[in-house]
Coordinates of C-alpha atoms in Angstrom, one line a residue:
M1 CA -32.9 -42.7 -18.6
R2 CA -31.9 -42.0 -15.4
L3 CA -27.9 -42.6 -14.1
P4 CA -27.1 -45.4 -11.9
L5 CA -25.6 -42.1 -10.1
L6 CA -30.0 -40.9 -9.8
R7 CA -30.8 -44.4 -8.6
P8 CA -32.6 -44.3 -4.3
R9 CA -30.4 -44.4 -1.9
S10 CA -31.3 -48.6 -0.3
L11 CA -32.9 -48.2 2.4
A12 CA -29.9 -50.1 4.4
G13 CA -27.6 -46.6 2.7
Q14 CA -29.9 -44.8 3.6
L15 CA -30.3 -46.1 7.5
F16 CA -26.0 -45.6 7.3
A17 CA -25.9 -41.9 5.8
M18 CA -28.3 -40.9 8.8
Q19 CA -26.6 -43.7 11.5
V20 CA -23.4 -41.2 10.6
V21 CA -24.4 -38.4 10.9
L22 CA -26.3 -38.6 14.2
V23 CA -23.3 -40.4 15.5
A24 CA -20.9 -37.3 14.0
A25 CA -23.4 -35.1 15.2
I26 CA -24.1 -36.4 19.0
V27 CA -20.2 -36.6 19.2
A28 CA -19.7 -33.0 18.3
G29 CA -22.4 -32.1 20.6
C30 CA -20.5 -33.8 23.4
A31 CA -16.7 -32.0 22.9
V32 CA -18.0 -28.2 22.4
F33 CA -20.4 -29.3 25.5
A34 CA -17.4 -30.8 27.0
Y35 CA -14.8 -27.1 25.6
V36 CA -17.2 -25.1 27.3
T37 CA -17.7 -27.1 30.6
D38 CA -13.5 -27.6 30.9
R39 CA -13.0 -24.2 29.8
A40 CA -14.8 -22.5 32.3
Q41 CA -14.0 -25.3 35.0
A42 CA -10.5 -23.7 34.4
E43 CA -11.5 -20.2 34.5
E44 CA -12.8 -21.3 37.6
T45 CA -9.7 -23.8 39.1
A46 CA -7.1 -20.7 37.9
R47 CA -9.9 -17.9 40.7
R48 CA -9.1 -20.4 42.7
Q49 CA -5.6 -21.1 42.3
S50 CA -4.8 -17.3 42.4
T51 CA -7.3 -16.7 45.2
A52 CA -5.3 -19.1 47.3
T53 CA -2.1 -17.9 46.5
A54 CA -3.0 -14.3 47.7
T55 CA -4.9 -14.8 50.1
A56 CA -1.5 -17.1 51.9
V57 CA 0.8 -14.5 50.9
A58 CA -1.0 -11.1 52.7
K59 CA -1.3 -13.5 55.2
A60 CA 1.6 -14.8 55.8
P61 CA 3.8 -12.6 58.8
S62 CA 7.2 -11.7 57.2
V63 CA 5.4 -10.3 54.1
A64 CA 3.5 -7.2 56.9
E65 CA 7.6 -7.1 58.1
A66 CA 8.8 -6.6 54.6
V67 CA 6.5 -4.1 54.0
R68 CA 7.4 -1.8 56.5
S69 CA 11.1 -2.6 56.2
A70 CA 12.7 0.9 53.8
D71 CA 13.1 -2.1 51.4
P72 CA 9.9 -4.1 51.2
T73 CA 11.0 -4.9 46.7
A74 CA 14.5 -6.7 48.6
T75 CA 12.9 -9.1 50.7
L76 CA 9.1 -9.8 48.9
Q77 CA 10.6 -10.2 44.6
P78 CA 12.6 -13.4 45.6
Y79 CA 9.8 -14.9 47.6
A80 CA 7.7 -13.4 45.1
E81 CA 9.7 -15.4 42.5
A82 CA 9.9 -18.8 44.2
L83 CA 6.0 -18.8 45.4
R84 CA 4.9 -18.1 41.8
R85 CA 7.0 -20.8 40.3
E86 CA 5.8 -23.2 43.2
S87 CA 2.0 -22.5 43.1
G88 CA 1.7 -22.4 39.2
V89 CA -0.1 -18.4 39.0
T90 CA 1.8 -16.5 37.0
F91 CA 2.2 -13.4 38.6
V92 CA 2.0 -12.9 42.9
V93 CA 2.4 -8.7 42.6
V94 CA 2.8 -7.2 46.6
M95 CA 1.7 -3.9 46.5
A96 CA 1.3 0.1 47.9
T97 CA -2.4 0.3 49.1
D98 CA -1.8 3.1 45.7
G99 CA -0.9 0.7 43.6
T100 CA 2.6 1.2 43.5
R101 CA 4.2 -2.5 42.1
W102 CA 7.7 -4.0 45.4
T103 CA 7.2 -7.3 43.0
H104 CA 6.5 -8.7 39.4
P105 CA 7.8 -11.8 37.2
E106 CA 8.9 -8.2 34.9
P107 CA 11.9 -6.5 37.6
D108 CA 11.2 -3.7 34.9
E109 CA 7.5 -3.3 36.0
I110 CA 8.3 -2.6 40.0
G111 CA 7.9 0.6 40.7
R112 CA 5.3 1.1 38.2
T113 CA 1.2 1.6 39.1
Y114 CA -0.7 -1.9 39.1
L115 CA -2.9 -2.1 36.0
G116 CA -6.6 -3.3 37.8
H117 CA -8.7 -2.7 40.0
I118 CA -7.7 -2.3 44.1
E119 CA -10.7 0.2 46.0
P120 CA -12.4 -2.9 46.8
A121 CA -9.2 -4.7 48.1
V122 CA -8.1 -1.2 49.4
A123 CA -11.7 -0.9 51.7
G124 CA -10.5 -5.2 52.9
R125 CA -12.6 -6.9 50.3
T126 CA -10.7 -10.1 48.6
F127 CA -12.8 -10.0 44.9
S128 CA -11.1 -11.6 41.5
E129 CA -11.6 -10.0 38.2
T130 CA -10.6 -10.9 34.8
H131 CA -8.4 -8.0 33.4
M132 CA -5.9 -6.6 30.9
G133 CA -2.6 -6.5 32.1
V134 CA 1.2 -6.1 32.0
L135 CA 1.5 -10.1 30.8
G136 CA -1.3 -10.0 28.4
P137 CA -5.4 -10.4 29.6
S138 CA -5.2 -12.8 32.9
V139 CA -7.6 -14.2 35.7
R140 CA -6.8 -12.4 39.2
T141 CA -7.0 -12.3 43.0
V142 CA -6.0 -9.0 44.8
T143 CA -6.6 -9.2 48.8
P144 CA -5.9 -7.3 51.5
V145 CA -1.8 -7.5 53.5
V146 CA -4.0 -6.0 57.2
A147 CA -2.0 -5.3 60.7
D148 CA -3.2 -4.1 63.5
G149 CA -6.4 -3.3 61.8
E150 CA -5.3 -1.7 59.2
V151 CA -5.0 -1.9 55.2
I152 CA -1.2 -1.5 54.9
A153 CA -0.2 -3.4 50.9
L154 CA -2.1 -5.1 48.6
V155 CA -1.4 -8.4 47.4
S156 CA -2.3 -9.8 43.2
A157 CA -2.4 -13.1 42.5
G158 CA -2.9 -14.1 38.7
I159 CA -3.3 -16.9 35.8
T160 CA -3.0 -15.5 32.3
I161 CA -6.0 -15.9 29.9
E162 CA -3.4 -17.4 27.7
R163 CA -2.0 -20.5 30.6
I164 CA -5.5 -20.8 30.6
S165 CA -6.2 -21.8 27.2
A166 CA -3.3 -24.1 26.7
Q167 CA -4.3 -26.1 29.4
V168 CA -8.0 -26.1 27.8
R169 CA -6.5 -27.1 24.8
E170 CA -4.9 -29.7 25.5
Q171 CA -7.6 -31.3 27.0
V172 CA -9.9 -30.5 24.0
T173 CA -7.3 -32.9 21.9
A174 CA -7.7 -35.7 23.8
L175 CA -11.1 -35.1 24.4
L176 CA -11.2 -35.0 19.9
V177 CA -8.9 -37.6 19.9
M178 CA -11.4 -40.1 22.5
A179 CA -14.2 -38.5 20.0
G180 CA -12.7 -39.4 16.8
A181 CA -12.8 -43.1 18.1
A182 CA -16.7 -42.9 19.6
L183 CA -17.0 -41.7 15.6
A184 CA -14.8 -44.2 14.2
L185 CA -16.0 -47.1 16.3
G186 CA -19.6 -46.4 16.0
G187 CA -19.4 -45.5 11.9
V188 CA -17.7 -49.6 11.5
G189 CA -20.2 -50.5 13.8
T190 CA -23.2 -48.9 11.6
Y191 CA -21.7 -50.0 8.3
V192 CA -21.9 -53.9 9.8
I193 CA -25.0 -54.1 10.8
N194 CA -26.1 -52.1 7.6
A195 CA -24.0 -54.5 5.7
R196 CA -26.6 -57.5 6.4
L197 CA -29.4 -55.0 6.3
R198 CA -28.5 -54.4 2.8
R199 CA -28.1 -58.4 2.3
H200 CA -31.5 -58.9 3.8
T201 CA -33.5 -56.7 2.3
K202 CA -31.1 -57.1 -1.1
G203 CA -30.8 -53.2 -2.0
M204 CA -33.6 -52.4 -1.8
N205 CA -35.0 -48.5 -0.9
A206 CA -37.7 -48.2 0.8
A207 CA -39.6 -46.7 -2.0
E208 CA -38.8 -50.0 -3.2
L209 CA -39.7 -52.1 -0.7
S210 CA -43.2 -49.9 0.5
R211 CA -44.4 -51.0 -3.6
M212 CA -43.4 -55.3 -2.5
H213 CA -45.8 -55.2 0.3
D214 CA -48.4 -53.4 -1.6
Y215 CA -47.6 -55.9 -5.2
H216 CA -47.5 -58.3 -2.0
E217 CA -50.7 -57.4 0.1
A218 CA -52.3 -57.4 -3.2
A219 CA -51.7 -61.0 -4.6
L220 CA -52.2 -62.2 -1.2
H221 CA -55.4 -62.3 -0.9
A222 CA -56.4 -62.2 -4.6
V223 CA -54.7 -65.3 -5.4
R224 CA -58.1 -68.3 -4.4
E225 CA -55.6 -70.4 -4.1
G226 CA -54.8 -71.1 0.1
L227 CA -51.5 -69.8 0.5
V228 CA -49.4 -70.4 3.8
M229 CA -46.1 -69.5 5.5
L230 CA -44.8 -71.3 8.2
D231 CA -41.8 -69.9 10.4
G232 CA -38.4 -72.0 11.8
Q233 CA -40.7 -73.5 14.8
R234 CA -43.3 -74.5 12.5
R235 CA -45.8 -71.3 13.6
I236 CA -48.2 -69.9 10.7
A237 CA -46.5 -66.2 10.2
L238 CA -48.8 -65.7 7.4
I239 CA -52.0 -67.1 5.4
N240 CA -54.6 -65.7 2.7
D241 CA -58.5 -66.3 2.7
G242 CA -57.9 -69.1 0.6
A243 CA -55.7 -71.0 3.0
R244 CA -58.6 -70.0 5.9
D245 CA -61.8 -70.8 4.1
L246 CA -60.4 -75.1 3.1
L247 CA -58.0 -75.4 6.1
G248 CA -61.1 -73.5 8.4
V249 CA -59.4 -71.9 10.5
G250 CA -60.1 -67.4 11.9
E251 CA -57.9 -64.9 11.3
E252 CA -55.9 -65.9 15.0
A253 CA -53.8 -68.4 13.6
V254 CA -52.1 -65.9 12.3
G255 CA -48.3 -67.1 15.5
T256 CA -50.4 -70.8 16.0
S257 CA -48.2 -74.0 15.8
V258 CA -49.7 -76.7 12.3
A259 CA -50.0 -79.3 15.5
D260 CA -52.0 -77.2 17.7
L261 CA -54.3 -75.8 14.7
G262 CA -56.4 -79.4 14.6
L263 CA -56.2 -80.4 11.6
P264 CA -56.2 -84.6 10.8
T265 CA -52.9 -85.8 12.1
S266 CA -52.4 -86.5 7.9
L267 CA -52.2 -83.0 7.3
T268 CA -50.4 -81.7 10.2
G269 CA -47.4 -84.9 9.1
A270 CA -47.0 -83.0 6.0
L271 CA -46.9 -79.6 6.6
L272 CA -44.0 -80.1 10.0
S273 CA -42.1 -81.9 7.5
S274 CA -39.0 -80.8 6.4
E275 CA -39.4 -83.0 2.9
P276 CA -40.2 -81.3 0.0
R277 CA -43.9 -82.4 -1.1
V278 CA -45.8 -82.0 -4.7
D279 CA -49.5 -82.6 -5.4
E280 CA -50.2 -84.7 -2.0
L281 CA -54.0 -85.5 -1.5
H282 CA -55.1 -85.3 1.4
L283 CA -58.6 -85.0 3.5
T284 CA -59.8 -83.0 5.8
A285 CA -63.1 -83.2 7.9
E286 CA -64.9 -81.6 4.6
R287 CA -62.4 -81.3 1.9
V288 CA -60.2 -83.2 -0.5
L289 CA -56.7 -80.7 -0.9
M290 CA -53.6 -80.8 -3.2
V291 CA -50.6 -79.3 -1.5
S292 CA -47.4 -78.8 -1.6
T293 CA -44.9 -77.3 0.5
R294 CA -41.3 -75.7 -0.6
P295 CA -38.4 -75.5 2.7
V296 CA -36.9 -71.6 2.9
I297 CA -33.5 -72.0 2.7
G298 CA -31.0 -69.7 3.1
G299 CA -28.0 -70.4 5.1
E300 CA -30.6 -71.9 7.0
R301 CA -33.9 -72.9 7.2
R302 CA -36.8 -70.0 8.0
G303 CA -40.0 -71.6 7.1
T304 CA -42.4 -73.4 4.6
V305 CA -43.8 -71.9 1.5
V306 CA -47.7 -74.3 1.3
T307 CA -49.1 -74.2 -1.5
L308 CA -53.5 -75.6 -0.9
R309 CA -55.5 -76.8 -3.7
D310 CA -59.3 -77.3 -3.5
H311 CA -60.2 -81.4 -5.2
T312 CA -63.2 -81.8 -2.6
E313 CA -65.5 -81.0 -6.9
L314 CA -62.6 -82.4 -8.8
Q315 CA -62.8 -85.3 -7.0
A316 CA -66.7 -85.6 -6.7
L317 CA -67.0 -85.4 -10.6
S318 CA -63.8 -87.2 -10.4
G319 CA -65.7 -90.4 -9.0
E320 CA -69.4 -89.6 -11.0
L321 CA -67.1 -89.6 -14.3
D322 CA -66.0 -93.4 -12.4
S323 CA -69.2 -94.1 -12.4
E324 CA -70.4 -93.4 -15.4
R325 CA -66.8 -95.1 -17.6
C326 CA -68.0 -98.5 -15.2
F327 CA -71.6 -98.2 -16.5
T328 CA -70.4 -97.3 -20.2
Q329 CA -68.3 -100.9 -20.3
A330 CA -70.8 -103.1 -18.0
L331 CA -72.9 -101.8 -21.2
R332 CA -70.3 -102.5 -23.7
S333 CA -69.8 -105.7 -21.9
Q334 CA -73.5 -106.9 -22.0
A335 CA -73.4 -105.8 -25.7
H336 CA -71.5 -108.3 -26.6
E337 CA -72.8 -110.5 -24.6
A338 CA -75.6 -109.9 -25.8
A339 CA -74.3 -110.9 -29.3
N340 CA -73.3 -113.7 -28.4
R341 CA -76.0 -115.2 -27.0
L342 CA -78.1 -114.0 -30.6
H343 CA -75.6 -116.2 -32.6
T344 CA -76.2 -118.6 -30.1
V345 CA -79.9 -118.4 -30.5
V346 CA -79.5 -118.4 -34.2
S347 CA -77.6 -121.0 -34.0
L348 CA -79.7 -123.1 -32.4
I349 CA -82.4 -121.9 -34.4
E350 CA -80.5 -123.9 -37.6
L351 CA -79.8 -126.6 -36.2
G352 CA -83.7 -127.1 -35.9
R353 CA -83.9 -127.0 -32.4
S354 CA -86.3 -124.1 -31.6
D355 CA -87.4 -124.9 -28.1
E356 CA -84.2 -124.7 -27.1
A357 CA -83.7 -121.5 -28.7
V358 CA -86.8 -120.1 -27.2
R359 CA -86.5 -121.2 -23.8
F360 CA -82.2 -120.1 -23.7
A361 CA -82.8 -117.0 -25.0
T362 CA -86.7 -116.2 -22.5
A363 CA -83.8 -118.0 -19.7
E364 CA -81.6 -114.9 -20.6
L365 CA -84.3 -112.3 -20.7
E366 CA -85.7 -112.9 -17.6
L367 CA -82.6 -113.1 -16.1
A368 CA -81.8 -109.9 -17.2
Q369 CA -85.1 -108.2 -17.2
A370 CA -85.4 -109.4 -13.2
L371 CA -82.5 -107.2 -12.4
T372 CA -83.5 -103.9 -14.1
D373 CA -87.0 -104.7 -12.3
R374 CA -86.0 -104.7 -9.0
V375 CA -83.7 -101.6 -9.5
V376 CA -85.9 -99.6 -10.8
D377 CA -88.4 -100.2 -8.8
A378 CA -86.8 -100.6 -5.6
V379 CA -84.8 -97.0 -6.0
A380 CA -86.7 -94.4 -8.2
E381 CA -83.9 -92.1 -7.9
P382 CA -82.3 -92.0 -11.2
V383 CA -78.5 -91.5 -9.8
L384 CA -79.2 -94.1 -8.1
A385 CA -80.5 -96.1 -10.0
A386 CA -78.3 -95.8 -13.1
L387 CA -75.0 -96.2 -10.3
L388 CA -76.3 -99.3 -9.1
L389 CA -77.5 -101.0 -12.7
G390 CA -73.7 -99.8 -13.4
K391 CA -72.3 -101.6 -10.5
A392 CA -74.5 -104.7 -10.6
A393 CA -73.1 -104.8 -14.5
Q394 CA -69.4 -104.5 -13.2
A395 CA -69.5 -106.4 -10.4
N396 CA -71.2 -110.0 -12.8
E397 CA -67.8 -109.1 -14.9
R398 CA -65.9 -110.3 -11.6
G399 CA -67.6 -113.1 -10.9
V400 CA -69.8 -111.2 -7.8
E401 CA -73.6 -111.1 -7.5
L402 CA -74.2 -107.9 -6.1
V403 CA -77.8 -108.6 -4.8
L404 CA -79.8 -105.6 -3.7
T405 CA -82.1 -106.4 -0.4
D406 CA -85.8 -106.9 -0.4
D407 CA -86.5 -104.2 1.7
S408 CA -84.9 -101.4 -0.4
H409 CA -86.8 -98.5 -1.3
I410 CA -86.5 -94.8 -1.8
D411 CA -88.9 -92.9 -3.9
D412 CA -88.2 -90.1 -6.7
G413 CA -87.9 -87.3 -4.9
L414 CA -87.0 -88.3 -1.6
L415 CA -83.7 -87.1 -1.0
P416 CA -83.4 -83.0 0.1
P417 CA -81.1 -80.5 -1.5
T418 CA -78.3 -79.9 1.2
L419 CA -77.8 -84.0 0.3
P420 CA -76.6 -83.8 -3.9
P421 CA -76.8 -86.7 -5.6
R422 CA -73.0 -86.6 -6.2
D423 CA -72.7 -87.4 -2.3
L424 CA -74.3 -90.4 -2.6
V425 CA -72.5 -92.0 -5.8
T426 CA -69.4 -91.1 -3.0
I427 CA -70.2 -93.4 0.3
L428 CA -72.4 -96.0 -2.9
G429 CA -70.2 -95.8 -5.6
N430 CA -66.8 -96.2 -3.1
L431 CA -68.5 -98.9 -1.0
I432 CA -69.4 -101.4 -3.6
D433 CA -66.3 -101.4 -5.5
N434 CA -64.7 -101.9 -1.9
A435 CA -67.2 -104.9 -1.3
V436 CA -66.8 -106.6 -5.1
E437 CA -62.7 -105.8 -4.7
A438 CA -63.1 -107.6 -0.9
A439 CA -65.4 -110.4 -2.1
S440 CA -64.1 -111.8 -5.3
D441 CA -60.4 -112.7 -3.5
P442 CA -59.9 -116.2 -4.4
G443 CA -61.0 -118.0 -1.8
S444 CA -64.1 -115.8 -0.6
G445 CA -67.5 -116.6 -0.9
W446 CA -70.6 -118.2 0.9
P447 CA -71.5 -121.7 0.8
A448 CA -73.8 -122.4 -2.1
P449 CA -76.7 -125.0 -2.7
P450 CA -75.5 -128.5 -3.9
R451 CA -75.6 -128.6 -7.7
Q452 CA -78.3 -131.0 -8.3
R453 CA -78.7 -133.9 -11.2
D454 CA -82.7 -134.1 -12.2
G455 CA -84.0 -133.1 -8.5
E456 CA -81.5 -135.0 -6.7
P457 CA -78.4 -133.8 -5.1
E458 CA -74.9 -135.1 -7.5
P459 CA -73.2 -136.9 -5.6
D460 CA -70.0 -135.9 -4.3
A461 CA -70.0 -132.8 -5.2
P462 CA -68.3 -129.8 -3.8
A463 CA -70.2 -126.8 -1.5
L464 CA -69.3 -124.2 -4.3
L465 CA -68.3 -120.9 -3.1
R466 CA -70.4 -118.0 -4.6
A467 CA -69.1 -114.2 -4.5
R468 CA -71.9 -112.1 -2.8
V469 CA -72.5 -108.3 -2.4
T470 CA -75.3 -107.2 -0.5
V471 CA -77.3 -103.4 -1.2
T472 CA -79.3 -102.3 1.1
A473 CA -81.3 -98.7 0.4
R474 CA -83.9 -97.0 2.2
A475 CA -85.2 -93.4 3.6
D476 CA -87.1 -94.1 6.2
A477 CA -87.8 -92.0 9.6
G478 CA -86.7 -89.5 7.9
E479 CA -82.8 -90.6 7.7
L480 CA -81.3 -92.3 4.5
L481 CA -79.9 -95.8 5.3
V482 CA -77.3 -97.6 2.7
R483 CA -75.9 -100.4 3.7
V484 CA -73.1 -102.3 2.3
A485 CA -72.0 -106.2 3.2
D486 CA -69.4 -108.5 0.6
S487 CA -68.4 -112.3 1.2
G488 CA -65.1 -111.1 1.9
P489 CA -62.2 -111.6 4.0
G490 CA -63.8 -109.0 6.4
V491 CA -61.8 -106.1 8.7
R492 CA -59.6 -107.5 11.7
A493 CA -60.7 -105.6 14.4
E494 CA -57.3 -103.6 15.3
D495 CA -57.8 -101.9 12.0
S496 CA -61.7 -101.0 11.7
A497 CA -60.9 -97.4 12.5
A498 CA -58.0 -97.2 10.3
V499 CA -59.8 -98.2 7.2
F500 CA -61.0 -94.7 7.2
E501 CA -57.6 -93.3 7.0
R502 CA -56.2 -91.9 4.0
G503 CA -53.5 -94.3 2.6
W504 CA -54.4 -97.5 4.2
S505 CA -55.5 -100.1 1.9
T506 CA -54.2 -104.2 1.7
R507 CA -53.9 -103.5 -2.0
G508 CA -50.3 -102.1 -1.6
A509 CA -49.3 -98.4 -2.7
G510 CA -51.5 -95.1 -4.2
R511 CA -55.2 -97.1 -2.7
G512 CA -57.3 -96.1 0.2
L513 CA -59.1 -93.2 -0.6
G514 CA -62.8 -94.5 -1.1
L515 CA -63.9 -94.5 2.5
A516 CA -61.8 -91.5 3.8
L517 CA -64.2 -90.0 1.2
V518 CA -66.9 -91.9 2.7
R519 CA -66.7 -91.3 5.5
Q520 CA -65.8 -87.4 4.1
A521 CA -69.6 -86.7 2.3
A522 CA -71.1 -88.6 5.5
H523 CA -69.4 -85.7 7.6
R524 CA -70.7 -83.4 5.1
A525 CA -74.4 -84.1 6.0
G526 CA -74.3 -85.0 9.2
G527 CA -74.6 -89.0 9.1
T528 CA -72.6 -90.8 10.6
V529 CA -70.5 -94.7 9.4
V530 CA -70.4 -97.9 10.7
L531 CA -68.3 -100.8 10.2
A532 CA -69.5 -104.6 11.5
Q533 CA -69.3 -108.4 10.4
G534 CA -71.7 -108.9 7.8
P535 CA -74.2 -111.8 7.5
Y536 CA -71.8 -114.2 5.1
G537 CA -69.0 -113.0 7.7
G538 CA -67.3 -109.9 5.2
A539 CA -67.4 -106.7 6.6
E540 CA -70.5 -104.7 6.9
F541 CA -71.6 -100.7 6.1
T542 CA -73.7 -99.0 7.5
V543 CA -74.1 -95.1 5.8
R544 CA -77.1 -92.9 7.6
L545 CA -78.1 -89.9 6.7
P546 CA -80.5 -87.6 8.1
L547 CA -83.1 -86.1 5.3
R548 CA -84.9 -83.6 6.9
C549 CA -81.9 -81.5 9.0
P550 CA -78.9 -82.5 8.2
A551 CA -75.9 -81.2 10.9
P552 CA -74.6 -77.1 10.6
S553 CA -70.8 -77.1 8.7
G554 CA -68.6 -78.3 11.4
A555 CA -70.3 -80.8 12.8
R556 CA -68.5 -83.8 14.4
S557 CA -66.6 -86.6 13.0
P558 CA -68.9 -89.4 11.2
E559 CA -68.9 -92.2 13.8
V560 CA -67.3 -94.7 13.3
V561 CA -68.1 -98.4 14.7
A562 CA -66.8 -101.5 14.7

């Protein structure tokens, strides 16, 4: 088992250690450089100071006079000591040309031979050197005293290395204090920065972060559902392959604002919303998407995570299932009605009224068979024929007459593979459902012929209102035309475009998806949808779909005309 102490240091900890070492190395390097520089500068300063002092003494007229006197020491010693104290040098020595001292800070050394080189000065040149003397190693300058063109004495002034070192130590101490303060300030700043980094990296080290990134990339591209991450400005920070396919955007979408993607208004609003969304249904030009959003919050709003699921196939299958369910319910209702009619026929026979029983049964059979024969003869496509029969039975239950126009005709096998039957079920099924619902509203309908008795109109009989839906389905001139008209209240002119938007409905919340699916299916097939006023005062929807050259994916949205 790995001990906690052996756990790899976090990325923030590693950076902190590296930064502290780096700051310490920089400060130490600067301190060493400053020390060496200060030492060289101190020695150079001492050399210049000693040169200036020695030269000033050698050029003083009183010195030349004292040298020629009988006792040079008596005059020069007080002068040299006073000058030494004022100038800040360690010693001022005036000597004969053979090196015999006439002055010295230590009186016992007067009269003894000078320790150091004097040959260049005897030759008339001023020179400097570092040499071991009575007071210790020192930086000294020796210069000649010249009178009447002749070197009559020598002057040496110097500063000991110990004194120079003391000055350097004072400077280095101040430097070290400043370096320590810089190191402490850099360490505190580094700690603050890395504490923030540690919070952002959750205390993970570089290997853990790298592994998490690898897992993140693998999971991102492996998930079939769409995943989009938006930053605080609602720009796409990350998008996987599934989301690009579902939204119809490319790799250049990263960094683009959601409002600039050209998505449908409702979907854009959902992505820009600050409130979380759960399994909301939205339609794009070609797909039905289930959208969920959740904000990323950590002290402030940092962005939004969006998941997208494709419900296009599921919605189509759901529509087909609804059609089959309606057809089944219609058959069950017809079976129930057939049983009632059969009981009526049996009762008439038992009452001895056989002729009436025959007429009643024949009329009912002709009525049911007429609709079936009309649909089967006109529409040879089995899916559409079954849908029309089921919708006719369903409309009849709601008191609505569904009529297939005489010019309807679709041969079997005419529909191309690019126009799947499920899209036709979506289009025709939703249009008929909306039309039946509109026509079955109380007060809607169209005037029926007046009732008659014995061939004569019944006096004072009110005109009845019959709800009606007419369906036209024909294929000619290289296109499939589907037209559905109803006797309902119709669509107001100002709502002619809004009826195709998801969620628009006059039936309350949770409705308004059918016509949006119709427009989407027509768009996939490259067709158009036209809204107009029907012959019975209600709405009339006309869908035209190409049979030979359907528009490619990504074509313009179906035209909506009022």
